[in-house]
Coordinates of C-alpha atoms and ligand atoms in Angstrom, one line a residue:
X1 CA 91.0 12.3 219.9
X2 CA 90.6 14.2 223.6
X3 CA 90.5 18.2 223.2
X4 CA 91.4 20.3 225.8
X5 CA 89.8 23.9 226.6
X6 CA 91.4 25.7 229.0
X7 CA 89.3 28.1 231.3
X8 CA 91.2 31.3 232.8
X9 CA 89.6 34.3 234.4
X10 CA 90.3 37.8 234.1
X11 CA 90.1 41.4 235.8
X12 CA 88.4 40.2 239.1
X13 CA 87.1 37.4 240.7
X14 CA 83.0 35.6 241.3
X15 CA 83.2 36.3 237.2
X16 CA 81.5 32.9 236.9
X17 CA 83.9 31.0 235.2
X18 CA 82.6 27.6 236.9
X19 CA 79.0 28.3 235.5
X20 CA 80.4 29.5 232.2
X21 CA 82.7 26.2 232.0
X22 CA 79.6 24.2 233.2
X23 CA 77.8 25.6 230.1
X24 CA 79.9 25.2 227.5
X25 CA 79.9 21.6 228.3
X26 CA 76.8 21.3 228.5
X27 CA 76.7 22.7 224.9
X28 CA 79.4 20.4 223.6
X29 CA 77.2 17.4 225.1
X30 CA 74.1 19.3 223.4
X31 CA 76.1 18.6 220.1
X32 CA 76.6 14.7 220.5
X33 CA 80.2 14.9 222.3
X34 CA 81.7 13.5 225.9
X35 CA 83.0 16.1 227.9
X36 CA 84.6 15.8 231.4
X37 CA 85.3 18.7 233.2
X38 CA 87.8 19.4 235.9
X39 CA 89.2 22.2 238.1
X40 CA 92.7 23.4 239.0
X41 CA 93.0 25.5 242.0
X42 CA 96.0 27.9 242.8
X43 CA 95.8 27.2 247.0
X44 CA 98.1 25.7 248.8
X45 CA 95.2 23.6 250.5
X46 CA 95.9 19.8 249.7
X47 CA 91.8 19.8 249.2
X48 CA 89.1 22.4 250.3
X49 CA 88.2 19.9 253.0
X50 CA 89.3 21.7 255.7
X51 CA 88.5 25.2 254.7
X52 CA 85.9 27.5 256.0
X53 CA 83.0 27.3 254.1
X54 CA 82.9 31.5 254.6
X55 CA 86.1 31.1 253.1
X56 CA 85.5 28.7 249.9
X57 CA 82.1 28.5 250.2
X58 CA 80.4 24.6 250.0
X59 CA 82.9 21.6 250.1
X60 CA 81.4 19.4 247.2
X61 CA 82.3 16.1 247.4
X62 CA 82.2 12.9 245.0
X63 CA 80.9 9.9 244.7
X64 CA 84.7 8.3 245.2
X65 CA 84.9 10.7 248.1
X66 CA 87.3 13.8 247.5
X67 CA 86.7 16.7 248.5
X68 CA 86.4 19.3 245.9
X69 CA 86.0 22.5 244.8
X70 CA 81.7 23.6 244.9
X71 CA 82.5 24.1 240.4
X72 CA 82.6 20.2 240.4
X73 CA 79.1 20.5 241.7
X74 CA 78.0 23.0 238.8
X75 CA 79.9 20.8 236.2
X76 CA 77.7 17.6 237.5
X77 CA 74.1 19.6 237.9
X78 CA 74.9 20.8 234.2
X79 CA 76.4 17.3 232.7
X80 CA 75.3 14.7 234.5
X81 CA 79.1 13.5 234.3
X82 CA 79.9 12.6 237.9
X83 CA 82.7 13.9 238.9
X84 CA 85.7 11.8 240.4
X85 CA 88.9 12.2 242.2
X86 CA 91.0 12.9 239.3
X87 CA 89.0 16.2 238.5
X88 CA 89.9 18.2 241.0
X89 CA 93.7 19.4 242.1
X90 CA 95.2 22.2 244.3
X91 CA 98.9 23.1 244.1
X92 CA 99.4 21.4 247.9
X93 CA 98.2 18.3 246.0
X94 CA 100.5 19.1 243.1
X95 CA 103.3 19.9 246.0
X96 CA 102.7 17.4 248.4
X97 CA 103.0 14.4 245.7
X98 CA 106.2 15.9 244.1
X99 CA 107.8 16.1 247.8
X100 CA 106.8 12.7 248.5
X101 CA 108.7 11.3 245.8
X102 CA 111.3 13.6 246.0
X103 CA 111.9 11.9 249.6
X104 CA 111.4 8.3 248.0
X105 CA 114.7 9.5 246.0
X106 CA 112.4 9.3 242.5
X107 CA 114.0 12.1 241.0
X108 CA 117.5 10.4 241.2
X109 CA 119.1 13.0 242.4
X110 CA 118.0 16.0 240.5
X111 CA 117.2 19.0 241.5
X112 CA 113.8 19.5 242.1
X113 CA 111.9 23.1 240.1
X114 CA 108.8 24.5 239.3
X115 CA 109.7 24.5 236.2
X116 CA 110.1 21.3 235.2
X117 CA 109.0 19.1 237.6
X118 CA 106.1 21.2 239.2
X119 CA 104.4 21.9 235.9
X120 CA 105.3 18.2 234.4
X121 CA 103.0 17.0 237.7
X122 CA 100.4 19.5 236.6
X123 CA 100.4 18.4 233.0
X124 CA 100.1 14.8 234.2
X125 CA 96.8 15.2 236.1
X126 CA 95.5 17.2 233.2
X127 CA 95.9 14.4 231.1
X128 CA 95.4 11.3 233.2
X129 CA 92.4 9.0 233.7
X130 CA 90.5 9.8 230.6
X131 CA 89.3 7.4 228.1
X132 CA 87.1 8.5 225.1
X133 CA 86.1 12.4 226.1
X134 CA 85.6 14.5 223.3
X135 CA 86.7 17.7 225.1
X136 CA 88.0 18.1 228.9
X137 CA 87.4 21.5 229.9
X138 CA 90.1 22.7 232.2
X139 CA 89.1 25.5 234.2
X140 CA 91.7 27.4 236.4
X141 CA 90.8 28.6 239.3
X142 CA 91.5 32.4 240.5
X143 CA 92.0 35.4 238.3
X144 CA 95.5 35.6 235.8
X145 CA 97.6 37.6 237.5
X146 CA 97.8 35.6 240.8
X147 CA 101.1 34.5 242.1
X148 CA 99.8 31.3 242.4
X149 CA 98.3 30.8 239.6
X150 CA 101.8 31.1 237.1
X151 CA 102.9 27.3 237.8
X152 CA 99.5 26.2 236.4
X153 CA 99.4 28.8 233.2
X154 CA 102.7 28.1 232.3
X155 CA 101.7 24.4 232.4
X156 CA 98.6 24.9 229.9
X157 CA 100.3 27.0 228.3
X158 CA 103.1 24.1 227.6
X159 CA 100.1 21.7 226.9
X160 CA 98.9 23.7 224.0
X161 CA 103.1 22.6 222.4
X162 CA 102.9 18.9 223.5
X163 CA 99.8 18.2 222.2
X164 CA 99.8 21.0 219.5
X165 CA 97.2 23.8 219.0
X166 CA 94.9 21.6 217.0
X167 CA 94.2 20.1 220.4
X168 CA 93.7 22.8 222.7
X169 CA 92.2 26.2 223.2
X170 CA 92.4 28.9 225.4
X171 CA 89.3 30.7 227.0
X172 CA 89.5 33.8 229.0
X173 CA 86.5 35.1 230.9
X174 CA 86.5 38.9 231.3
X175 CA 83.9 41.7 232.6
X176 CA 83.1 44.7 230.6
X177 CA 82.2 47.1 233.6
X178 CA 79.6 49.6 233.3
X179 CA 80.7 53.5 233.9
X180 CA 77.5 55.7 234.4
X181 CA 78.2 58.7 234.7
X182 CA 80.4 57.9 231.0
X183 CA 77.6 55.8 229.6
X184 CA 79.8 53.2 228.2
X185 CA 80.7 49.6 228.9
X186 CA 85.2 49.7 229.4
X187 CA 87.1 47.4 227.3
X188 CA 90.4 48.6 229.1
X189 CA 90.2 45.9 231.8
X190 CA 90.1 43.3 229.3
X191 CA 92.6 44.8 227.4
X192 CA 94.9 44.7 230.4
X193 CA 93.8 40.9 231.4
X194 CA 94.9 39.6 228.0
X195 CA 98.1 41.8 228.6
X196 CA 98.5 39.5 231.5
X197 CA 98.1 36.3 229.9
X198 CA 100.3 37.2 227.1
X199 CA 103.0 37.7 229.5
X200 CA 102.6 34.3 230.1
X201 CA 102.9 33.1 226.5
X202 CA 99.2 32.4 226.3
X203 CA 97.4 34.3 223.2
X204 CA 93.4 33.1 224.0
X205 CA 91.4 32.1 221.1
X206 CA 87.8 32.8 222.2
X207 CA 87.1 35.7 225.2
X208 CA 83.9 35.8 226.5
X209 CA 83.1 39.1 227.6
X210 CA 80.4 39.5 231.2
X211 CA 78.9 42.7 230.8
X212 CA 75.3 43.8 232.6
X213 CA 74.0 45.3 229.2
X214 CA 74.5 44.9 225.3
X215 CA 77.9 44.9 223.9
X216 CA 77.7 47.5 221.0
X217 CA 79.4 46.7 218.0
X218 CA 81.8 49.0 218.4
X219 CA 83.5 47.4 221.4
X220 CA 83.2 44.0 220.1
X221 CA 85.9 45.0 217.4
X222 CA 87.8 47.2 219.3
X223 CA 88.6 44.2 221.8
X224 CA 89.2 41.7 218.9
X225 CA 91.7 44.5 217.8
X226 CA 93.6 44.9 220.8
X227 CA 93.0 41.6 222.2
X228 CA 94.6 40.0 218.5
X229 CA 91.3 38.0 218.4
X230 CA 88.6 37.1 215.4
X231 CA 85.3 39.5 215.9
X232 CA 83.1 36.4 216.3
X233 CA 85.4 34.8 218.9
X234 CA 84.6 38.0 221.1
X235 CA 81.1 36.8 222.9
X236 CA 79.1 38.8 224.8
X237 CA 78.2 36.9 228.2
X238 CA 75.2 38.9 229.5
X239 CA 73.9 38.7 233.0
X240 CA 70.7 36.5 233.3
X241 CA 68.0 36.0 235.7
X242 CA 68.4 32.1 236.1
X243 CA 71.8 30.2 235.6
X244 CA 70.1 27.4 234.0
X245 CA 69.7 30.0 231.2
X246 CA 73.3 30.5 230.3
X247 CA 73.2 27.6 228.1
X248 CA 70.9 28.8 225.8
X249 CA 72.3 32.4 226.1
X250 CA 75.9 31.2 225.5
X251 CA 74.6 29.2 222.5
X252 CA 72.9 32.2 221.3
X253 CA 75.8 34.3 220.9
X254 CA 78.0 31.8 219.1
X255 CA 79.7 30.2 221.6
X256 CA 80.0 27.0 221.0
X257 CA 79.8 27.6 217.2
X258 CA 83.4 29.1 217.6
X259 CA 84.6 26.4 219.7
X260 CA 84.0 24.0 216.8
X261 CA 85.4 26.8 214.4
X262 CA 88.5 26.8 216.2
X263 CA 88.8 22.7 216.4
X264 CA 87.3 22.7 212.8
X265 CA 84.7 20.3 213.6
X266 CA 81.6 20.0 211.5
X267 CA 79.1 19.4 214.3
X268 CA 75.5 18.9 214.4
X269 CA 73.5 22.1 216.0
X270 CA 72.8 21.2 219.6
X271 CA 69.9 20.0 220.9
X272 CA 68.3 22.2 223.5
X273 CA 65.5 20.7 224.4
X274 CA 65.9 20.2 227.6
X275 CA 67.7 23.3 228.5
X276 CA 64.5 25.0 226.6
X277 CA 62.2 22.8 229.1
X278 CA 64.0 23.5 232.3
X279 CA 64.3 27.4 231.4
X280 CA 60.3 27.0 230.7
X281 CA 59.9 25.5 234.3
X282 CA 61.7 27.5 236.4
X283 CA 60.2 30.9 234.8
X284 CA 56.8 30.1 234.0
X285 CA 55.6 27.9 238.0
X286 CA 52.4 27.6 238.6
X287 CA 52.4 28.2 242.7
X288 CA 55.5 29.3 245.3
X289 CA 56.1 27.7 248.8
X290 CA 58.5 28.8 250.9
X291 CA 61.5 27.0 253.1
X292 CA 63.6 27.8 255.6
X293 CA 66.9 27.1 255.6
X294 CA 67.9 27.0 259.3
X295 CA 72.0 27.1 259.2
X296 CA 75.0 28.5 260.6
X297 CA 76.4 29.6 257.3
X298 CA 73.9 31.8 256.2
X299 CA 75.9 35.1 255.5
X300 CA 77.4 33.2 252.3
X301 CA 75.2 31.8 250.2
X302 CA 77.6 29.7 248.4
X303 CA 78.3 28.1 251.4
X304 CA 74.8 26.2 250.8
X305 CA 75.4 26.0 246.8
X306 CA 74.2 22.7 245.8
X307 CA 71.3 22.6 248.3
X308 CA 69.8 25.8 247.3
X309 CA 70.0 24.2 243.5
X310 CA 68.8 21.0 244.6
X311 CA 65.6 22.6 246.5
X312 CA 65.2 24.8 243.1
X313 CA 64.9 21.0 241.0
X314 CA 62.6 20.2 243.8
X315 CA 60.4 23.1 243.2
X316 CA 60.8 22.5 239.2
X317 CA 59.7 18.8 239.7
X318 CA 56.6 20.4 241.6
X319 CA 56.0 22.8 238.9
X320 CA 56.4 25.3 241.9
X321 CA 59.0 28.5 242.6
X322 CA 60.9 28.0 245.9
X323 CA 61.3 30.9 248.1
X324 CA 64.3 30.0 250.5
X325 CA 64.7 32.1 254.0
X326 CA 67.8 31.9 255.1
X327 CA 67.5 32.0 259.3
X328 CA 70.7 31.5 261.4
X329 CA 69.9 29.0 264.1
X330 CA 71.8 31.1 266.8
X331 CA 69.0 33.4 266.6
X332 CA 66.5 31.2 268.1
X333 CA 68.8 30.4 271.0
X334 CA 67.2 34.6 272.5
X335 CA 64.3 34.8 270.3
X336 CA 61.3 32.2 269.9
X337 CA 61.2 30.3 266.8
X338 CA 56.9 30.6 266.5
X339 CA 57.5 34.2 265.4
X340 CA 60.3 32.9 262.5
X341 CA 59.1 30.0 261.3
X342 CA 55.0 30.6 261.9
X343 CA 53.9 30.3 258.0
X344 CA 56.7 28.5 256.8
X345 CA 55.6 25.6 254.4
X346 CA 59.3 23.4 255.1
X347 CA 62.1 23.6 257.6
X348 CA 64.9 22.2 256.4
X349 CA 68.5 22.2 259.0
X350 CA 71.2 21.5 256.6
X351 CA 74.7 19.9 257.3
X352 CA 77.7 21.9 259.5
X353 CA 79.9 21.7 261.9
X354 CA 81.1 22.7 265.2
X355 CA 78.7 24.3 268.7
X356 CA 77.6 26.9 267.3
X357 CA 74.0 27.7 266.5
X358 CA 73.4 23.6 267.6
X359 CA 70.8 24.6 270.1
X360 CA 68.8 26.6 267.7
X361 CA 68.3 24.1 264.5
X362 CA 67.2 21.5 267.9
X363 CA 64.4 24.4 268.5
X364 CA 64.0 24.7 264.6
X365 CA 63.1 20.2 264.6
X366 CA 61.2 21.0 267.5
X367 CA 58.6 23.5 265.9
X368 CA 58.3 21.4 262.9
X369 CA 57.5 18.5 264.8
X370 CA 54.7 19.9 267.4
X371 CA 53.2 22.0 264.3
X372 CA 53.2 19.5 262.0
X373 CA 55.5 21.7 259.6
X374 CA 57.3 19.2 256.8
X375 CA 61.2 18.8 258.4
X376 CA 64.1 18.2 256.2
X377 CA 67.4 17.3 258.1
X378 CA 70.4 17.2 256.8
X379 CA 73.6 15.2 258.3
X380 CA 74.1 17.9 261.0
X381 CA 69.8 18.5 260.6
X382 CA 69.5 15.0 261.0
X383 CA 71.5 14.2 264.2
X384 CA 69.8 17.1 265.9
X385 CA 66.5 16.1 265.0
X386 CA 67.5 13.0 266.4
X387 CA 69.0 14.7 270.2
X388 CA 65.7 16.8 269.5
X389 CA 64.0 13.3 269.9
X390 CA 65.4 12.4 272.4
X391 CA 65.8 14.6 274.8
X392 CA 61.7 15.7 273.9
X393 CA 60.1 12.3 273.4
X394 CA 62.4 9.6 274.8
X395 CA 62.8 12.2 277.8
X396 CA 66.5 11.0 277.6
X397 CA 68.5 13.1 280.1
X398 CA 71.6 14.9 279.4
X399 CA 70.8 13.7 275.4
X400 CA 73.8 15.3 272.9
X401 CA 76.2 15.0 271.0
X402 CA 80.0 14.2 271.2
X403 CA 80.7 16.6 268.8
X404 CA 80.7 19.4 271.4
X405 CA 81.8 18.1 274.3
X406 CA 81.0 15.3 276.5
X407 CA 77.1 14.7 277.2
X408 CA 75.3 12.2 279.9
X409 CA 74.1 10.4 276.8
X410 CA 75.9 10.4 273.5
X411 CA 72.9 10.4 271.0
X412 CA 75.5 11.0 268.7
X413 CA 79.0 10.3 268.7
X414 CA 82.5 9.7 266.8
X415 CA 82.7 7.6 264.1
X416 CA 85.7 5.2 265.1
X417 CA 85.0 2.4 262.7
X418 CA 83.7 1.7 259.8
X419 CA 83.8 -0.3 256.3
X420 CA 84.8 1.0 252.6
X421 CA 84.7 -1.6 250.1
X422 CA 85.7 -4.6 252.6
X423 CA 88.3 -2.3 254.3
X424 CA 88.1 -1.6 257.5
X425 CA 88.9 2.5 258.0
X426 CA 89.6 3.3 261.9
X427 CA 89.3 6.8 263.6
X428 CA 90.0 8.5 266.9
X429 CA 90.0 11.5 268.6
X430 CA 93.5 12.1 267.7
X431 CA 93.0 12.0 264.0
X432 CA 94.3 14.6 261.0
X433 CA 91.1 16.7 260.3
X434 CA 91.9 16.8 256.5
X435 CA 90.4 13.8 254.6
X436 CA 89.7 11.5 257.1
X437 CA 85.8 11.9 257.4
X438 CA 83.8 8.9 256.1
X439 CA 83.2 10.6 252.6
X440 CA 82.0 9.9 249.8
X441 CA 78.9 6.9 248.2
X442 CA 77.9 4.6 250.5
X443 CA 75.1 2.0 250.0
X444 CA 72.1 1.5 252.5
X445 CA 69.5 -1.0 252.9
X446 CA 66.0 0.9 253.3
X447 CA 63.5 -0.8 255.4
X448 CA 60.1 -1.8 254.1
X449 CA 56.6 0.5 254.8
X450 CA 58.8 2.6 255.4
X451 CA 58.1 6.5 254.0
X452 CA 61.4 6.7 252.3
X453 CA 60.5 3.4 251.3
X454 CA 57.8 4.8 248.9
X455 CA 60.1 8.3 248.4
X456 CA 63.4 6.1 246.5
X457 CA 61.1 3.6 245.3
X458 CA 63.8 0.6 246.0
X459 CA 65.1 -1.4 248.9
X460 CA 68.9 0.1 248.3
X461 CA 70.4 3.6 248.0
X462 CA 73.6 4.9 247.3
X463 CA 74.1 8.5 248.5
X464 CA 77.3 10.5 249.5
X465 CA 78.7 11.2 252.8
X466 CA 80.9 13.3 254.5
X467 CA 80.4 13.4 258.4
X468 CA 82.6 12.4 261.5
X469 CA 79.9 12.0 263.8
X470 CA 76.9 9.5 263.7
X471 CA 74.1 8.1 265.7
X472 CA 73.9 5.6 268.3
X473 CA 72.6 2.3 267.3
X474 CA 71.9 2.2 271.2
X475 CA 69.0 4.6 271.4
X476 CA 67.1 3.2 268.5
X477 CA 64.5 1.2 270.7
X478 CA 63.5 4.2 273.2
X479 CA 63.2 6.4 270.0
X480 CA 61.2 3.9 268.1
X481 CA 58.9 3.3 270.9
X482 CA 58.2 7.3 270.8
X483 CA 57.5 7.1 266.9
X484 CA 60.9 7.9 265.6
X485 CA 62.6 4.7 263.6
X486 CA 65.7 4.4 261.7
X487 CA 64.1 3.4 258.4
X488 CA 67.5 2.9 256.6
X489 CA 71.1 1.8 257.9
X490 CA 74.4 0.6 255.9
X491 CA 74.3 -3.2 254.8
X492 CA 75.8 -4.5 258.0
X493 CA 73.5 -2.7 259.7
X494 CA 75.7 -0.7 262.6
X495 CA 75.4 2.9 261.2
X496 CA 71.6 4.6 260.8
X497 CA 71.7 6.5 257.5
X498 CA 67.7 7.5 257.8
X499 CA 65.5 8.4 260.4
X500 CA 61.8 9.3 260.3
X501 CA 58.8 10.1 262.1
X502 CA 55.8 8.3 260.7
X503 CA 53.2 10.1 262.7
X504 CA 54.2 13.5 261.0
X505 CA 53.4 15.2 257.4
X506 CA 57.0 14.8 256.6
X507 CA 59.5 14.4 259.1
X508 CA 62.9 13.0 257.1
X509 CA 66.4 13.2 258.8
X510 CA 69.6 11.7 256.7
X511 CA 72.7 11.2 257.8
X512 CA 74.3 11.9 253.7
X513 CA 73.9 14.7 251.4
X514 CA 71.4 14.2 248.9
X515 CA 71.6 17.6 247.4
X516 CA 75.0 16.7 245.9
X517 CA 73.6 14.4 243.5
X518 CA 70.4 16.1 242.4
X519 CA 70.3 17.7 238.8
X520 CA 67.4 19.9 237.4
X521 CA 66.9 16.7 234.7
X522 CA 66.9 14.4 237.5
X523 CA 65.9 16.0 240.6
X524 CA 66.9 14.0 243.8
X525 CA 63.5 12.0 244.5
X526 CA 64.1 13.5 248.9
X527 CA 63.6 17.3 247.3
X528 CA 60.8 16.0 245.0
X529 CA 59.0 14.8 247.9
X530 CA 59.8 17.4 250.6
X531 CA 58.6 20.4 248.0
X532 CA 55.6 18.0 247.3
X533 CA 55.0 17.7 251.3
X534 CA 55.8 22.4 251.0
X535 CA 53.2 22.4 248.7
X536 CA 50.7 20.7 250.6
X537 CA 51.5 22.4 253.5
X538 CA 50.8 25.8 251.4
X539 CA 47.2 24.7 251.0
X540 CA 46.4 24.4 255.0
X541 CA 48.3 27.6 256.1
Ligands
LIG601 N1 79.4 17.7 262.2 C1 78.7 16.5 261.9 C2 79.6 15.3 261.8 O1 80.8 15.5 261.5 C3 77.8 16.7 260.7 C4 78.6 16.8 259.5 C5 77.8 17.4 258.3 O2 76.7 17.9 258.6 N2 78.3 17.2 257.1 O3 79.2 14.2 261.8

């Protein structure tokens, strides 16, 4: 029998509630059971695809290529449950499909409501394509209160009667703030949230209460008073210094002791093992390198979410802490990149899109290649290191890319054609920008004595794309006769997914995004040898 916890956020938003959904799964799992988890977002965005990433921060995408919210990634790193299409939905999905078969006359002539028809789509997606989870944790995105966010209470809020309360539970994620000049953390807030959600018809079973400091006793049962909660199902959620930590802190304050309360399910403690090792790793390393991260995005961290954790399970695989310095590339388009990235033990250009700050991540692949520094690039990082090439040892005139205008010679350029599963998917200029990239995993064939040969350890790799732009097969002759090959393409061989410079320490460019599949149990075998290449580095500088 599937259970259903349902994640809702109160009093203001960034509470965590992705990380705090990510860890309570992880718990469950700890204790023997299948969890999926999924995310419903309020915006009227069909995906996030086509958002800002200043705006939504990082665009995570799948392995059956949607493009999702950057919690899916936080679910995965702390599962291991890749995520599919079906775990992600925005009310323009949610609007857009009940439209569509309004128009095909579905409906027979009624007339069409939030209330039913809305939430019935809703309920729907929460409950399709599952097969023998234990628990589906359903966490809704925004803070309760939200305009937008009413269709999508109300629909888990009708769940909890259609499959009864035995099946589903309601979680609400809260802050306690800190007043100093009162000395006291404020329960009011919460108070107020849970107002919110009552209005609703939603009573929460369990809150779990952020605070910077100890919860005294006190306020524990003064917010299972006014809240109409049990004492223990009031947990304290204290910041900590690593997220791979919440786990075990969320375990130590009875978290998922009162989830299984509440289900009544006599589960085995969980085993923590690994949680204990990773938390062992990433405080206790024996040596720090440092990286940096030349982007365009750089003013929002989150925009670069799953690389900075993937570079982090590189350094834990090293046994090393990774200091990340975040440089935006438009900065080396006035000032010299020696006095930046002089010291440096990686460079890594990450993916993006658009003019801006191009010129500068080319100066960035330059540096690393004439000093010898390890380079990392990134779909974007790799087709500049690839125009770097060209334009610096090929001595290609006019070498660019498509991407920002037309060039004398299109290193790089639009993606019209291409295969997916023995389709063949066609793009031009005049395409929709929203979900038409080529996204998602795609297989590649890696070439023999080749470095990333040795790096994956196999002649085949599946990793997941989401680009637009790609390099010309044309150019790979001049650029292999100047020490640059493409040491992996797709199986019919057209598209270079991998390029390399042999005569280098470490000088990787791929056209995917490896970082989306790397989890501090696994880390991604690319950041396990780029931190390895960092820490050599380290010892000449
Ligand atoms: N803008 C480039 C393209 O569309 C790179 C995309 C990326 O870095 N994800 O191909």
């Amino acid at each position: 029998m599937t259970r259903f916890i349902f994640i809702t956020g109160g009093v203001v938003s960034s509470l965590g509630k992705g990380l705090a959904s990510a860890a309570l799964g992880a718990l469950l799992q700890a204790r023997g059971f299948k969890v999926r988890l999924r995310k419903l977002d309020p915006y009227l965005n069909v995906d996030p695809g086509t958002m800002s990433p200043y705006q939504h921060g990082e665009v995570y995408v799948t392995d059956d290529g949607a493009e999702t919210d950057l919690d899916l990634g936080h679910y995965e790193r702390f599962t291991g449950v890749s995520s599919r299409q079906s775990d992600n939905v925005t009310t323009g999905r949610i609007y857009s499909d009940v439209i569509a078969k309004e128009r095909r006359g579905d409906y027979l002539g009624a007339t069409i409501q939030v209330i039913p028809h809305v939430t019935e789509a809703i309920k729907n997606f929460v409950v399709s394509d599952l097969t023998d989870e234990d628990f589906v944790l359903c966490e809704i995105g925004g803070t309760v209160g939200d305009i937008e966010g009413l269709p999508f209470l109300e629909a888990i809020r009708q769940l909890g009667n259609d499959l009864g309360r035995a099946r589903c539970m309601y979680l609400h994620l809260t802050l306690l703030p800190y007043i100093p000049t009162a000395g006291e953390l404020k329960t009011k807030p919460t108070q107020h949230s849970v107002k919110e959600l009552l209005s609703v018809g939603i009573q929460p079973d369990v809150l779990l209460c952020r605070a910077e400091r100890d919860i005294p006793e006190g306020e524990r049962r003064k917010i299972a008073q006014f809240c109409n909660v049990r004492r223990e199902a009031v947990i304290p959620a204290l910041d900590v210094p690593s997220i791979y930590q919440v786990p075990i802190a969320y375990h130590e304050q009875g978290l998922d002791s009162e989830v299984c309360r509440y289900f009544d399910i006599d589960a085995p403690a969980p085993d923590l093992t690994r949680w204990e090792k990773i938390l062992e790793r990433v405080t206790k390393p024996e040596g720090e390198v440092s990286i940096a991260v030349v982007g365009k995005y750089t003013g929002l961290l989150d925009a670069y979410k799953s690389l900075s954790e993937a570079l982090t399970h590189g350094g834990i695989a090293n046994n090393v802490k990774v200091n990340l310095d975040w440089i935006d590339s438009e900065i080396f388009e006035q000032e010299d990149t020696v006095q930046h990235l002089q010291g440096v033990h990686g460079i890594l250009v990450p993916g993006g899109f658009g003019e801006r700050g191009v010129e500068g991540k080319i100066a960035a692949a330059t540096f690393a290649r004439e000093h010898n520094v390890p380079y990392f690039g990134i779909c974007l990082g790799m087709q500049m290191a690839v125009v770097e090439a060209a334009r610096n040892l090929a001595g290609i005139q006019g070498a660019g890319s498509s991407e920002f205008g037309q060039c004398q010679n299109p290193i790089v350029g639009l993606l019209t054609e291409w295969e997916r599963d023995g389709i063949i998917e066609k793009r031009s200029t005049e395409s929709d920008l929203g979900g038409t990239m080529r996204l998602g995993a795609y297989d590649a064939v890696v070439q023999k004595n080749s470095r990333i040969h040795e790096i994956y350890g196999s002649d085949n790799l599946s990793e997941r794309h989401r680009h637009r732009y790609e390099v010309n097969l044309a150019y790979e002759g001049e650029l292999a006769a100047k020490g640059m090959v493409f040491s992996a393409k797709s199986p019919d061989g057209v598209l270079p997914e991998i390029v390399e410079i042999q005569d280098h320490p470490w000088f990787i460019g791929v056209q995917f995004h490896p970082e989306l599949k790397s989890r501090p149990f696994e880390p991604h075998p690319l950041f396990t040898s780029f931190i390895g290449a960092a820490v050599e580095q380290s010892r000449l500088v």
